[in-house]
Coordinates of C-alpha atoms and ligand atoms in Angstrom, one line a residue:
X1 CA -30.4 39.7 0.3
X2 CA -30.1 37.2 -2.6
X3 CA -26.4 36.6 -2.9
X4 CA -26.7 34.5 -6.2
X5 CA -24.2 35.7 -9.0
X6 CA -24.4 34.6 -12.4
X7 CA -21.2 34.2 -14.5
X8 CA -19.1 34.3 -11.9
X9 CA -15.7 32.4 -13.6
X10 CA -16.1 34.3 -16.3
X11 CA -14.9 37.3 -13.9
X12 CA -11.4 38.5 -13.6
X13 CA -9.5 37.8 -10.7
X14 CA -9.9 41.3 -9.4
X15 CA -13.8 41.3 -10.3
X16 CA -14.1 38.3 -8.2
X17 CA -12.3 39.6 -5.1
X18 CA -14.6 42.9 -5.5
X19 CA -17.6 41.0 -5.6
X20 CA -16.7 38.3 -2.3
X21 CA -15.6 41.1 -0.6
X22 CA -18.1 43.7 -1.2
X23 CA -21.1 41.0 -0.5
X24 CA -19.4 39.1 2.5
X25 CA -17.3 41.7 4.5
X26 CA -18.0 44.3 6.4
X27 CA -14.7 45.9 6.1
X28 CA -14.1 45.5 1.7
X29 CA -11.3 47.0 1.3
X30 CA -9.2 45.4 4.7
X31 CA -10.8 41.9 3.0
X32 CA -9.5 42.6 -0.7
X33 CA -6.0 43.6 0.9
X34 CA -5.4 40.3 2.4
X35 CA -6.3 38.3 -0.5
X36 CA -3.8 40.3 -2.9
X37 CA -1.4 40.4 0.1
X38 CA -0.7 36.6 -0.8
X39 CA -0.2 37.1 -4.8
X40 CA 2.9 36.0 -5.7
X41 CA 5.1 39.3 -6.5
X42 CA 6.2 37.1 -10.0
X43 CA 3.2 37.2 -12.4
X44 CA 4.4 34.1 -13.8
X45 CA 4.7 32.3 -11.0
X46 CA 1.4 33.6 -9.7
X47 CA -0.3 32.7 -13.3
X48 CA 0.7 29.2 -12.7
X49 CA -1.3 28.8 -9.2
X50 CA -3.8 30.6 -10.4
X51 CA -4.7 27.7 -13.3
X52 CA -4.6 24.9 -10.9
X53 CA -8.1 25.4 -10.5
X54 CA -11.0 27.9 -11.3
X55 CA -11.6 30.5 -9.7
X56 CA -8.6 31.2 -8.1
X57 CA -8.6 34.8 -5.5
X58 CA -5.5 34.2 -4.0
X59 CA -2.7 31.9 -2.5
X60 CA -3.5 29.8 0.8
X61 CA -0.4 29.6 2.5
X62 CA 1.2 26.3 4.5
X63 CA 4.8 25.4 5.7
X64 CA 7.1 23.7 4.1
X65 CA 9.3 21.9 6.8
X66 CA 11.7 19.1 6.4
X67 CA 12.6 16.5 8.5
X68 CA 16.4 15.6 7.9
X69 CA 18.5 12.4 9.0
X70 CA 16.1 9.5 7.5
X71 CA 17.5 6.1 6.8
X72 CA 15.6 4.1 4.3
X73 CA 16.9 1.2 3.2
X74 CA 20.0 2.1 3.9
X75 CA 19.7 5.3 1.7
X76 CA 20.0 8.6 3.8
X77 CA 16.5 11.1 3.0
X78 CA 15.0 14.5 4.0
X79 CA 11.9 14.3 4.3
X80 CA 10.2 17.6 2.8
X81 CA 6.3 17.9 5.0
X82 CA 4.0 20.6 4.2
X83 CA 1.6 20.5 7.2
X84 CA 0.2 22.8 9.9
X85 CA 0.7 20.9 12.7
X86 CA 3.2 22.2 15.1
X87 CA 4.8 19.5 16.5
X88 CA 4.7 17.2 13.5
X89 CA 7.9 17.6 11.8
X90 CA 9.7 18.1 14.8
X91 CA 8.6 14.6 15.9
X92 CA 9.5 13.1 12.3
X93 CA 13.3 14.5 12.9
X94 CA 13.1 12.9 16.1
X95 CA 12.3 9.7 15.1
X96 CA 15.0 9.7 12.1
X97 CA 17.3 10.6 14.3
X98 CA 16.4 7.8 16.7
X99 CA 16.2 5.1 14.2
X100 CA 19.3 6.5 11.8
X101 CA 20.7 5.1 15.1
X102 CA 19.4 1.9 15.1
X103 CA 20.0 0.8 11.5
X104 CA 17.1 2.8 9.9
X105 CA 14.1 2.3 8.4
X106 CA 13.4 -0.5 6.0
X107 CA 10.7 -0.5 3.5
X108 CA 9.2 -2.6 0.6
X109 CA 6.3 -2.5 -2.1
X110 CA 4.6 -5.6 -1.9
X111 CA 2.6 -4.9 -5.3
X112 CA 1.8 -1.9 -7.7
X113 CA -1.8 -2.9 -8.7
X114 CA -4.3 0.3 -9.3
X115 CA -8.1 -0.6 -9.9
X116 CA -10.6 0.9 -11.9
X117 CA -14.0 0.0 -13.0
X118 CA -17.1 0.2 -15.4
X119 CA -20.3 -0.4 -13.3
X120 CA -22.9 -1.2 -15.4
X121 CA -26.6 -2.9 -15.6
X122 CA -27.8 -5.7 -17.5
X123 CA -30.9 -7.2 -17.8
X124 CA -30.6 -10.6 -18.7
X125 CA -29.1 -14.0 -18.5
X126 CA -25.4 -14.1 -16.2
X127 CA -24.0 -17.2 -17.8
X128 CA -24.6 -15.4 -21.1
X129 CA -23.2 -12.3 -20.3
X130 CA -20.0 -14.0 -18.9
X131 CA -19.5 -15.6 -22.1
X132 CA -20.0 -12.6 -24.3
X133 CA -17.3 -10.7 -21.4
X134 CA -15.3 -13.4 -22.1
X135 CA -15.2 -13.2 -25.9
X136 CA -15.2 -9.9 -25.8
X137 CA -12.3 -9.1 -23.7
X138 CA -9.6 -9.3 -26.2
X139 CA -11.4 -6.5 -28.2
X140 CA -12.3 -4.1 -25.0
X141 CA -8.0 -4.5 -23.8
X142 CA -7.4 -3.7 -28.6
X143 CA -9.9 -0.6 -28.3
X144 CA -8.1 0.9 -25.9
X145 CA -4.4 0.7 -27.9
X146 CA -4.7 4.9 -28.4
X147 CA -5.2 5.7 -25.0
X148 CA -2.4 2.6 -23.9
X149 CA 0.1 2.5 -26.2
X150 CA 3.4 5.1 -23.9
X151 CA 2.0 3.3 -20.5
X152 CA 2.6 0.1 -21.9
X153 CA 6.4 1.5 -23.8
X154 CA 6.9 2.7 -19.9
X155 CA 5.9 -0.9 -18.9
X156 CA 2.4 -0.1 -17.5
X157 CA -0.9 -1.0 -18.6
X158 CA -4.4 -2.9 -18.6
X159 CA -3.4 -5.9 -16.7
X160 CA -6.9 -7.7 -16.6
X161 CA -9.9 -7.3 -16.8
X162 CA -12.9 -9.1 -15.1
X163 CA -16.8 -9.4 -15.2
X164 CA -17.7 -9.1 -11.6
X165 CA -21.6 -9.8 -10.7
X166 CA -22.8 -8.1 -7.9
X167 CA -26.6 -8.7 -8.7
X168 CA -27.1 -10.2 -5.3
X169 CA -26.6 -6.7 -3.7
X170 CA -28.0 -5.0 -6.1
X171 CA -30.5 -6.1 -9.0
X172 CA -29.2 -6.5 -12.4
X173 CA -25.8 -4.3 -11.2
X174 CA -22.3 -6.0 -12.9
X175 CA -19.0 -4.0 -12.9
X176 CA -16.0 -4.6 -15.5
X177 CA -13.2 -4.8 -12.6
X178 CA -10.1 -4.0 -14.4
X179 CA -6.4 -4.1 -13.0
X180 CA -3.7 -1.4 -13.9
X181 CA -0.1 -0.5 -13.8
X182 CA 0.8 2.8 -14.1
X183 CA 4.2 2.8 -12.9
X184 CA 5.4 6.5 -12.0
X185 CA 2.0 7.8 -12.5
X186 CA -0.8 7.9 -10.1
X187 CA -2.8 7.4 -13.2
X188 CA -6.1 8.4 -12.6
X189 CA -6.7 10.3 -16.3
X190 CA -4.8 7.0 -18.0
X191 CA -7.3 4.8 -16.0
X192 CA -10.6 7.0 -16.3
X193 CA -9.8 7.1 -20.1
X194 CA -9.2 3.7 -20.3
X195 CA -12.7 2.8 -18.5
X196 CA -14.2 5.0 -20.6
X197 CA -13.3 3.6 -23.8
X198 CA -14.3 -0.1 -22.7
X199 CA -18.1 0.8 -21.5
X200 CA -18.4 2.4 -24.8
X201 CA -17.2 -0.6 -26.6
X202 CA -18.8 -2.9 -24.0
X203 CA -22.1 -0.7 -25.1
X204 CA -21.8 -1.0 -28.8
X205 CA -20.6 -5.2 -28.5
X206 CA -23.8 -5.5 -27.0
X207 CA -26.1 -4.5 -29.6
X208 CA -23.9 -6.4 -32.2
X209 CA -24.4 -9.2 -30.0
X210 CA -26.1 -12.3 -31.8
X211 CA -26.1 -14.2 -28.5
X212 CA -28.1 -12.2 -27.2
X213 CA -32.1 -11.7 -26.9
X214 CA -33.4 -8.3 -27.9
X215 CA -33.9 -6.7 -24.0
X216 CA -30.0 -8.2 -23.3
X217 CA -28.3 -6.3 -26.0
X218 CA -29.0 -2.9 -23.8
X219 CA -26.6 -2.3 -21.5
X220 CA -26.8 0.6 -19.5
X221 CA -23.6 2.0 -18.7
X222 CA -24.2 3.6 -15.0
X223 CA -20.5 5.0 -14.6
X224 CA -16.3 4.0 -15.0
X225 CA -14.2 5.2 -12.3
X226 CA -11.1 4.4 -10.9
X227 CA -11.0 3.1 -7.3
X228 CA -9.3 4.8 -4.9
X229 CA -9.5 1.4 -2.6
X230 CA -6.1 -0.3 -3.9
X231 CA -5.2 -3.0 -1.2
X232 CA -2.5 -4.5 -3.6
X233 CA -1.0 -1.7 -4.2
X234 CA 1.0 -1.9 -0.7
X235 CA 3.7 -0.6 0.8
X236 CA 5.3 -1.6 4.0
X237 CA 7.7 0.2 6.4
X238 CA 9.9 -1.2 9.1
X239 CA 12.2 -0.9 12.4
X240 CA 13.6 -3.4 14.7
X241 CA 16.2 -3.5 17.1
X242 CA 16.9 -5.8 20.1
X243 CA 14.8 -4.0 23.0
X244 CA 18.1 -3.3 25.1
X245 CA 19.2 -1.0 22.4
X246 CA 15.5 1.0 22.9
X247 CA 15.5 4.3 24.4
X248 CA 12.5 5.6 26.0
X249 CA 11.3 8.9 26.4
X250 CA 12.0 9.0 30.2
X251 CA 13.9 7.0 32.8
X252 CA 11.5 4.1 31.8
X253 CA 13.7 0.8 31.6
X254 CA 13.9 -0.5 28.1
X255 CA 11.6 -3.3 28.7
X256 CA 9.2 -1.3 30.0
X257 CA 9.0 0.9 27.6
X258 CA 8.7 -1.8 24.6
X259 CA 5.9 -3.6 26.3
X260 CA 3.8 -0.5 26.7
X261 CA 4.5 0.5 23.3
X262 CA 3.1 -3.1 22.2
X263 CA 0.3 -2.8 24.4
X264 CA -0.5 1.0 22.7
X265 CA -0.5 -0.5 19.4
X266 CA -2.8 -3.5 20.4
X267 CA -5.3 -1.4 22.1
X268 CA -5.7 0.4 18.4
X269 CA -5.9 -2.9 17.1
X270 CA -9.2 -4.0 19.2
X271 CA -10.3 -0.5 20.2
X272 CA -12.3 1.4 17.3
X273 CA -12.1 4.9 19.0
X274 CA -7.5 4.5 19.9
X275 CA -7.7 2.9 16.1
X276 CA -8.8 6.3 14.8
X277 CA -6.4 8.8 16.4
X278 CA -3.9 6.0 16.4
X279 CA -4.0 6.2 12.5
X280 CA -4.4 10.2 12.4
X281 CA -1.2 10.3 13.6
X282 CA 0.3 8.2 11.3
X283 CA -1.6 10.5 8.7
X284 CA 0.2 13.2 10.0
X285 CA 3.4 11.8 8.5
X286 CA 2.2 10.5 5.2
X287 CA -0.3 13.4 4.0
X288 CA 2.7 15.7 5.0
X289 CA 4.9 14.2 2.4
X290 CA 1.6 13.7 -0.4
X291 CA 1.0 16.9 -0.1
X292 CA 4.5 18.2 -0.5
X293 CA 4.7 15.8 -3.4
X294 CA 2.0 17.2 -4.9
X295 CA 0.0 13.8 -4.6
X296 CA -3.7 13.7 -4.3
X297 CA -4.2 13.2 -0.3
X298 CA -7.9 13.0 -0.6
X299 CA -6.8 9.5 -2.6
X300 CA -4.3 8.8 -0.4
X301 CA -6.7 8.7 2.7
X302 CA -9.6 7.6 1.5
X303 CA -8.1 4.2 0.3
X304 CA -6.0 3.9 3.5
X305 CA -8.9 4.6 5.9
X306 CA -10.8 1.8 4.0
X307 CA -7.6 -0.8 4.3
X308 CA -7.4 -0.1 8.0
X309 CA -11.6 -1.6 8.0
X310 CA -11.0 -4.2 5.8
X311 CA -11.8 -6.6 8.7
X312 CA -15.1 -5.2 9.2
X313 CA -13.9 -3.3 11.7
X314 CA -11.4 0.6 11.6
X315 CA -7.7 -0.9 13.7
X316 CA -4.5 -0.1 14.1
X317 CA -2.6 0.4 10.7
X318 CA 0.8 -0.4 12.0
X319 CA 1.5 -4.1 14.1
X320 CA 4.3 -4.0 16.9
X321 CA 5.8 -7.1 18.5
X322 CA 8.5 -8.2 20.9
X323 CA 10.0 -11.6 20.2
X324 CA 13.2 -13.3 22.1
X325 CA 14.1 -9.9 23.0
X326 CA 13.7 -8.1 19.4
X327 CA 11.3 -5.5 19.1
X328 CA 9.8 -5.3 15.6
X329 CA 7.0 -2.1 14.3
X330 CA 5.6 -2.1 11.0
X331 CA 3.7 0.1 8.7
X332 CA 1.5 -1.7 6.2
X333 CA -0.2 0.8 3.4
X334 CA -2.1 0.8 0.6
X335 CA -0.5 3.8 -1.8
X336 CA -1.6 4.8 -4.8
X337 CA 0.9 8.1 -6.1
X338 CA 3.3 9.3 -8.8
X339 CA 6.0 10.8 -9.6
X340 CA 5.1 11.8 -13.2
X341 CA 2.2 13.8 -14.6
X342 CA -0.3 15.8 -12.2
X343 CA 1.4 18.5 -10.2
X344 CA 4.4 16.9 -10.4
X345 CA 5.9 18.8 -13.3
X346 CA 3.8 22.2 -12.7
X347 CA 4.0 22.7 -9.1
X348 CA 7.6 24.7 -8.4
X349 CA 7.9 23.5 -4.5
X350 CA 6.6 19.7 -5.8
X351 CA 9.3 19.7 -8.2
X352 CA 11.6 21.0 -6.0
X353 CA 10.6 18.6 -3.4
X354 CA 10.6 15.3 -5.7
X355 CA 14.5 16.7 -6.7
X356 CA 15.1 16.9 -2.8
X357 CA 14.0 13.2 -2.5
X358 CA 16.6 12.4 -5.1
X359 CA 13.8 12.1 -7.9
X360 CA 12.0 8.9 -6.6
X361 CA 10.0 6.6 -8.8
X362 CA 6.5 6.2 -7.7
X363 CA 7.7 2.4 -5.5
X364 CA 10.4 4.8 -3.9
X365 CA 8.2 7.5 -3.0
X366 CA 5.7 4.7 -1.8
X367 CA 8.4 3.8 0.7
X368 CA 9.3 7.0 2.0
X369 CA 5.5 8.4 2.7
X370 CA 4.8 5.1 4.3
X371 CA 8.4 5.3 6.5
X372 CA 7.1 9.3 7.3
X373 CA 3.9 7.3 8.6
X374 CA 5.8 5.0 10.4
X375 CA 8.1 7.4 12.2
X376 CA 5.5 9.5 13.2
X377 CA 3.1 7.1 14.8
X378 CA 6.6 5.5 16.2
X379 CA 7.0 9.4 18.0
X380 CA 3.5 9.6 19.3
X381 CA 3.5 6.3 20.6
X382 CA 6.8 7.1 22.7
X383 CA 5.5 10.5 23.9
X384 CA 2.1 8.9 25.0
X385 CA 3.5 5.6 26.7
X386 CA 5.9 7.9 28.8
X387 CA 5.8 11.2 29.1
X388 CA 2.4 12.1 27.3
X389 CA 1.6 14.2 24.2
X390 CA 0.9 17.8 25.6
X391 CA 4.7 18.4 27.0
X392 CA 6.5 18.0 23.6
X393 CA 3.3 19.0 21.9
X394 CA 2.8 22.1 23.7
X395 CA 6.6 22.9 23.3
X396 CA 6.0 23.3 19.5
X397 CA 2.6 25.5 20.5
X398 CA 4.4 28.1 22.3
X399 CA 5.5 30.3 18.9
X400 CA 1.5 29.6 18.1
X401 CA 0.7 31.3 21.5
X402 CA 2.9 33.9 21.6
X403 CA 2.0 35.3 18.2
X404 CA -1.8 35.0 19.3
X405 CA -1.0 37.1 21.8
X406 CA 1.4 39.7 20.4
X407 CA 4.4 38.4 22.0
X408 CA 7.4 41.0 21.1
X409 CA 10.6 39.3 19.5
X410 CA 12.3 39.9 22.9
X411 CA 8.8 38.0 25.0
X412 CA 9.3 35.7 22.5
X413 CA 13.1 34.8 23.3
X414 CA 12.5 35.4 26.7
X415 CA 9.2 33.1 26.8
X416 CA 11.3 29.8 25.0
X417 CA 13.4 29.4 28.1
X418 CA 11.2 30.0 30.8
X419 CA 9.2 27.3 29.1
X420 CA 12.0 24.8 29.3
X421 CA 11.7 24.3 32.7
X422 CA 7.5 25.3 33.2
X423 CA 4.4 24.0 31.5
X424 CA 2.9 25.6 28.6
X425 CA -1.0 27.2 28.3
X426 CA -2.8 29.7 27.0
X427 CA -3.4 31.6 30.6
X428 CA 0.7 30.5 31.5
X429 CA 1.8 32.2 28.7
X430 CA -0.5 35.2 29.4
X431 CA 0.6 35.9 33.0
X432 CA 4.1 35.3 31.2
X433 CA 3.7 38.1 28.9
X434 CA 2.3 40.5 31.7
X435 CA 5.6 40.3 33.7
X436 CA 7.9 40.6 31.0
X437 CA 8.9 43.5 29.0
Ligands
MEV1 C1 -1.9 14.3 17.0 O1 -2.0 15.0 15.8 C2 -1.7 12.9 16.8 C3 -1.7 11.9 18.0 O2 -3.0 12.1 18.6 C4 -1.6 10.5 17.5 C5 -1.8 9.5 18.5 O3 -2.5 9.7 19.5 O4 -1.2 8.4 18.3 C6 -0.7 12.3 19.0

């Protein structure tokens, strides 16, 4: 059957649900239940989920946790994390805890610089085109004044702008490769905008262009885009204490334990493969917190994934070191978010979250997500180098298991301390559930 609709968005809500559920479920009416099951009882509130985006059927739930007890530079946090991940924010508490012991986190913005850029093709002489760029440039930044003017009364703005010529890679391809600040915005719109404006007066400079010969004075404007690849706009997050003051996971002896956490980091430093689940975990942390700060985590991972292969090859994102008997673990980030504009007003939890974290400015909240990264990688590296993932790991699981398999309140209870003392599976908490009432 041809499931093609036509004029689907222009639907209501309850037209779409009919028509999803009546073409893709067997059981309609059990698959239009669940859907209005998650509608917010307030219209309002529901109204404003529904306009994030089109074609809205419903709500698609994920906790809200926090993690209390952080230290950042000397400021105490609580670290909201919307994430489906068990053990996650247990692990971020953990760590808090562990460092709010040890003097905390410590964390700095090393620079604020976003990127955007107007790729573009020209068919003519370089040395000419970088002179007309050059005169030109003036009048590209005065174009834009509209679209600049309360970014640069907030103390943002164009910062430069550069003819970059990548005709070597690819024939006749330039880019206009401007520099931002944006201060508490993520400011994708104020840089898209921005782009936008210069190719179309890059575009009309051209033909007015006397330097140029006749085939030079068409420009073809291929697209202008921010980047989402910001490697000076860097956080970094830190811990150190002397190693006798470390505590591992198990009896290990503090030296130990703070030689084969160095050695962990290292081998995600040299070993593709570790680098990659080394760094999802410290992802765990930081989309956590972008996400409950209503930050664009698609941004957020794609730049940071990029800085972790800057060398050519995917490592470690963090660095750990013992020297005369300190031990030192670091978090180095590229972050581009905001604490203004996108969600950030509309979203009630975001809102709620941002007032939680004492209403950051974008470099604050740059420091936190990059301390939730550093804690978290700090807790998975202490599991794995001593006791291993699965026992904590599977410890957060067990609620998961026991409501996979019907567990009554009273299993449940019962199932939380048995498991204190026995290892947690799927068949352990089966055989469990058999023998108790
Ligand atoms: C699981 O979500 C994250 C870890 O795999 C991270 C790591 O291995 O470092 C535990």
């Amino acid at each position: 059957m041809n499931k093609q609709v036509k004029g689907f968005s222009k639907l209501s809500k309850e037209e779409k649900i009919n028509w999803v559920a009546s073409h893709y479920f067997q059981h309609t009416e059990e698959a239009k239940n669940l859907v209005q099951q998650y509608w917010n009882t307030d219209p309002d509130l529901q109204k404003i989920h529904d306009e994030f985006i089109e074609n809205t059927l419903t709500n698609f739930y994920l906790p809200l946790g926090v993690a209390p007890n952080f230290i950042i530079n000397d400021k105490s946090y609580v670290m909201p994390m919307a994430i489906e991940e068990s053990s996650v924010v247990a692990a971020a508490a953990k760590a808090a805890k562990y460092w709010g012991q040890r003097g905390g986190f410590k964390a700095e913005v090393l620079g604020e610089e976003k990127i955007g850029q107007v790729h573009f093709i020209f068919k003519g002489d370089a040395a000419r085109l970088q002179t007309f760029i050059h005169k030109i440039t003036p009048k590209l930044k005065a174009d834009t004044a509209a679209i600049t003017k309360n970014m640069e009364a907030r103390g943002g703005g164009i910062r430069a702008i550069a003819l970059r010529d990548k005709s070597d890679e690819l024939e006749n391809y330039y880019q206009l490769h401007v520099s931002f600040l944006t201060v508490d915005s993520m400011g994708a719109n104020f840089i898209n905008s921005c782009l936008e404006q210069m190719a179309q007066s890059l575009q009309i400079a051209a033909r007015e262009e006397d330097s140029f010969a006749p085939d030079e004075k068409e420009i073809e404007i291929v697209m202008s885009i921010l980047s989402n690849y910001v490697p000076n706009c860097l956080v970094r997050a830190s811990v150190d204490c002397p190693v006798k003051d470390l505590e591992a996971e198990d009896e290990m002896d503090q030296n130990a334990f703070a030689e084969k956490f160095v050695r962990a980091v290292q081998i995600a430093e040299v070993e593709p493969h570790r680098a990659v689940t080394h760094n999802k975990g410290i992802m765990n942390g930081i989309d956590a917190v972008v996400l409950a700060t209503g930050n664009d985590f698609r941004a957020v991972e794609a730049g940071i994934h990029a800085y972790a292969a800057k060398s050519g090859q995917y490592r470690s994102l963090s660095a750990a070191k013992i020297e005369n008997g300190h031990f030192y673990f670091s978090l180095d980030i590229p972050l581009a978010v905001g604490t203004v504009g996108g969600l950030t007003q509309l979203h009630p939890l975001v809102k709620w979250s941002l007032t939680l974290l004492g209403s950051p400015s974008a470099k604050e909240l740059m420091q936190i997500i990059a301390v939730a990264g550093l804690a978290q990688n700090f807790a998975a590296l202490r599991s794995l180098v001593t006791s291993g993932i699965q026992k904590g790991h599977m410890k957060m699981h067990l609620l998961n298991i026991l409501n996979q398999q019907g567990a009554t309140p009273a299993q449940k209870e019962a199932a939380v301390v048995h498991f204190k003392t026995h290892t947690v599976s799927f068949s352990a908490v089966a055989d469990f559930l058999k023998t108790t009432v």
